[in-house]
Amino acid sequence: MKAYGYENPKYSVFLSVAKQLNDCGIVPVLMGSLGLEIVTTKNWDVGDIDIHIPGDSRGWSAPVEEIIYQWEEVKKQLEGLGFSLVDLHEHAFEKGTLRVEFAVIDTLPEFAGIALDDIKQIEDHGIRYRLLNATQYYQLYQASSKDSYRNQKNNQKDFAKIAYLAEHLK
């Protein structure tokens, strides 16, 4: 399936997940490299599919079972799509080589200064989701580059994204 002339098998997986979430009343936010690829039309070597949904604004400070609202329903929907929960702390599911991770969108205003109401809603084949724009991605990766957890995990990739976005937002 295509969005903005974009085609990637992981995007089709995301749409399948988003449809299930829509059926539960959740409009997810597509984050990470997959979302950035759609916005920039540049290959960012997408690993996992990062999805943010409503949850506790305390983020990682909240008990792991309470971080994401409607967690049991989300888990049920992913399992219905053939995914298995592999990491509760990361809210990560896998199906073969595909990995889908969930996080809380409600931490975004404090973490990166992005107002939730400013995130554009997209509809693709009747499936609703939200997607950051290039400026919002720049803000997000700037904030992420200062995060100690991400520094250990993804910092070089984050800096490459920041440099690209800074150049293209001039």
Coordinates of C-alpha atoms in Angstrom, one line a residue:
M1 CA 0.0 0.0 0.0
K2 CA 1.1 3.5 -0.7
A3 CA 1.1 6.8 1.2
Y4 CA 2.5 9.9 -0.4
G5 CA 3.8 7.7 -3.2
Y6 CA 5.5 5.6 -0.6
E7 CA 5.6 1.8 -0.7
N8 CA 7.2 -0.5 1.9
P9 CA 6.0 -3.9 3.1
K10 CA 6.3 -2.7 6.7
Y11 CA 3.9 0.1 5.9
S12 CA 1.3 -2.5 5.0
V13 CA 1.9 -4.2 8.3
F14 CA 1.5 -0.9 10.1
L15 CA -1.8 -0.3 8.3
S16 CA -3.0 -3.8 9.4
V17 CA -2.1 -2.9 13.0
A18 CA -3.6 0.6 12.7
K19 CA -6.9 -0.9 11.4
Q20 CA -7.2 -3.2 14.4
L21 CA -6.4 -0.2 16.7
N22 CA -9.0 1.9 14.9
D23 CA -11.5 -0.8 15.6
C24 CA -10.8 -0.3 19.3
G25 CA -11.2 3.5 19.0
I26 CA -7.4 4.2 18.9
V27 CA -5.9 6.4 16.2
P28 CA -2.1 5.5 16.4
V29 CA 0.8 7.7 15.6
L30 CA 3.3 6.2 13.2
M31 CA 6.8 7.1 14.6
G32 CA 10.4 6.1 14.0
S33 CA 12.1 5.4 10.7
L34 CA 9.0 4.1 9.0
G35 CA 7.2 7.4 9.6
L36 CA 10.2 9.4 8.7
E37 CA 10.6 7.5 5.4
I38 CA 7.0 8.5 4.4
V39 CA 7.7 12.1 5.2
T40 CA 11.1 12.4 3.6
T41 CA 10.8 9.7 0.9
K42 CA 14.3 8.7 1.9
N43 CA 15.3 5.1 2.8
W44 CA 16.1 5.0 6.5
D45 CA 16.7 1.3 6.7
V46 CA 13.6 0.6 8.8
G47 CA 14.1 -2.0 11.5
D48 CA 11.0 -2.1 13.7
I49 CA 7.6 -0.4 13.4
D50 CA 7.3 2.2 16.1
I51 CA 3.7 3.1 17.1
H52 CA 2.7 5.6 19.8
I53 CA -0.8 5.4 21.3
P54 CA -2.5 7.0 24.3
G55 CA -1.1 6.2 27.7
D56 CA 0.2 7.6 31.0
S57 CA 2.0 10.9 30.6
R58 CA 4.6 9.7 33.2
G59 CA 5.8 7.3 30.5
W60 CA 8.5 5.0 31.8
S61 CA 7.9 6.2 35.4
A62 CA 4.5 4.5 35.4
P63 CA 4.2 0.8 36.2
V64 CA 4.9 -1.1 33.0
E65 CA 1.5 -2.7 33.0
E66 CA -0.2 0.7 33.2
I67 CA 1.9 2.7 30.8
I68 CA -0.3 2.2 27.8
Y69 CA -4.1 2.7 28.1
Q70 CA -6.2 -0.2 26.8
W71 CA -3.1 -2.4 26.9
E72 CA -5.0 -5.7 27.2
E73 CA -7.1 -4.8 24.1
V74 CA -4.0 -3.8 22.2
K75 CA -2.2 -7.0 23.1
K76 CA -5.3 -9.0 22.1
Q77 CA -5.5 -7.3 18.7
L78 CA -1.8 -7.9 18.0
E79 CA -2.0 -11.5 19.0
G80 CA -5.0 -11.8 16.7
L81 CA -2.7 -10.6 13.8
G82 CA -0.3 -13.4 14.7
F83 CA 2.2 -11.4 16.8
S84 CA 3.6 -12.5 20.1
L85 CA 4.5 -10.3 23.0
V86 CA 8.3 -10.6 23.4
D87 CA 9.2 -7.7 25.7
L88 CA 6.7 -6.2 28.1
H89 CA 9.0 -3.4 29.1
E90 CA 9.4 -2.3 25.4
H91 CA 5.8 -3.3 24.7
A92 CA 7.3 -5.2 21.7
F93 CA 5.7 -7.9 19.6
E94 CA 7.2 -10.1 16.9
K95 CA 5.9 -12.1 14.1
G96 CA 8.7 -13.8 12.2
T97 CA 11.2 -11.1 11.4
L98 CA 8.7 -8.3 12.0
R99 CA 8.9 -6.3 15.2
V100 CA 6.3 -3.8 16.4
E101 CA 6.9 -1.6 19.4
F102 CA 4.5 0.6 21.3
A103 CA 5.1 3.7 23.3
V104 CA 3.0 6.5 24.8
I105 CA 2.2 9.5 22.7
D106 CA 1.2 11.5 25.8
T107 CA 4.9 12.0 26.7
L108 CA 5.7 13.9 23.4
P109 CA 4.8 17.4 24.5
E110 CA 7.1 17.4 27.5
F111 CA 9.8 15.3 25.8
A112 CA 10.1 17.1 22.5
G113 CA 7.8 20.1 22.7
I114 CA 5.3 18.8 20.1
A115 CA 1.7 19.5 20.8
L116 CA -0.5 16.4 20.2
D117 CA -3.2 18.5 18.5
D118 CA -0.5 19.6 15.9
I119 CA 0.1 16.1 14.6
K120 CA -1.6 15.6 11.3
Q121 CA -4.2 12.9 10.9
I122 CA -3.9 10.7 7.7
E123 CA -6.5 8.4 6.2
D124 CA -5.3 5.6 3.9
H125 CA -7.8 3.1 2.6
G126 CA -10.2 4.1 5.4
I127 CA -7.5 3.5 8.1
R128 CA -6.8 6.5 10.3
Y129 CA -3.4 7.3 11.8
R130 CA -1.3 10.3 12.7
L131 CA 2.1 11.3 11.3
L132 CA 4.6 13.9 12.4
N133 CA 5.8 16.4 9.8
A134 CA 9.5 17.0 9.0
T135 CA 9.8 19.8 11.6
Q136 CA 8.3 17.7 14.3
Y137 CA 10.6 14.8 13.4
Y138 CA 13.5 17.2 13.8
Q139 CA 12.3 18.2 17.2
L140 CA 11.8 14.6 18.2
Y141 CA 15.3 13.5 17.1
Q142 CA 16.9 16.5 18.7
A143 CA 15.3 15.5 22.0
S144 CA 16.0 11.8 21.5
S145 CA 19.7 12.5 20.9
K146 CA 20.0 13.8 24.4
D147 CA 18.2 10.8 25.9
S148 CA 20.7 8.5 27.7
Y149 CA 18.8 5.3 26.7
R150 CA 18.8 6.2 23.0
N151 CA 22.4 7.4 23.2
Q152 CA 23.4 3.8 24.0
K153 CA 21.1 2.3 21.4
N154 CA 20.6 4.5 18.3
N155 CA 22.6 7.7 18.6
Q156 CA 24.5 7.6 15.3
K157 CA 21.3 6.9 13.3
D158 CA 19.6 9.8 15.2
F159 CA 22.4 12.2 14.3
A160 CA 22.2 11.2 10.7
K161 CA 18.5 12.0 10.7
I162 CA 19.0 15.3 12.5
A163 CA 21.6 16.4 9.9
Y164 CA 19.4 15.4 7.0
L165 CA 16.3 17.2 8.5
A166 CA 18.3 20.3 9.4
E167 CA 19.6 20.5 5.8
H168 CA 16.2 20.0 4.2
L169 CA 14.3 22.3 6.6
K170 CA 16.4 25.4 5.7

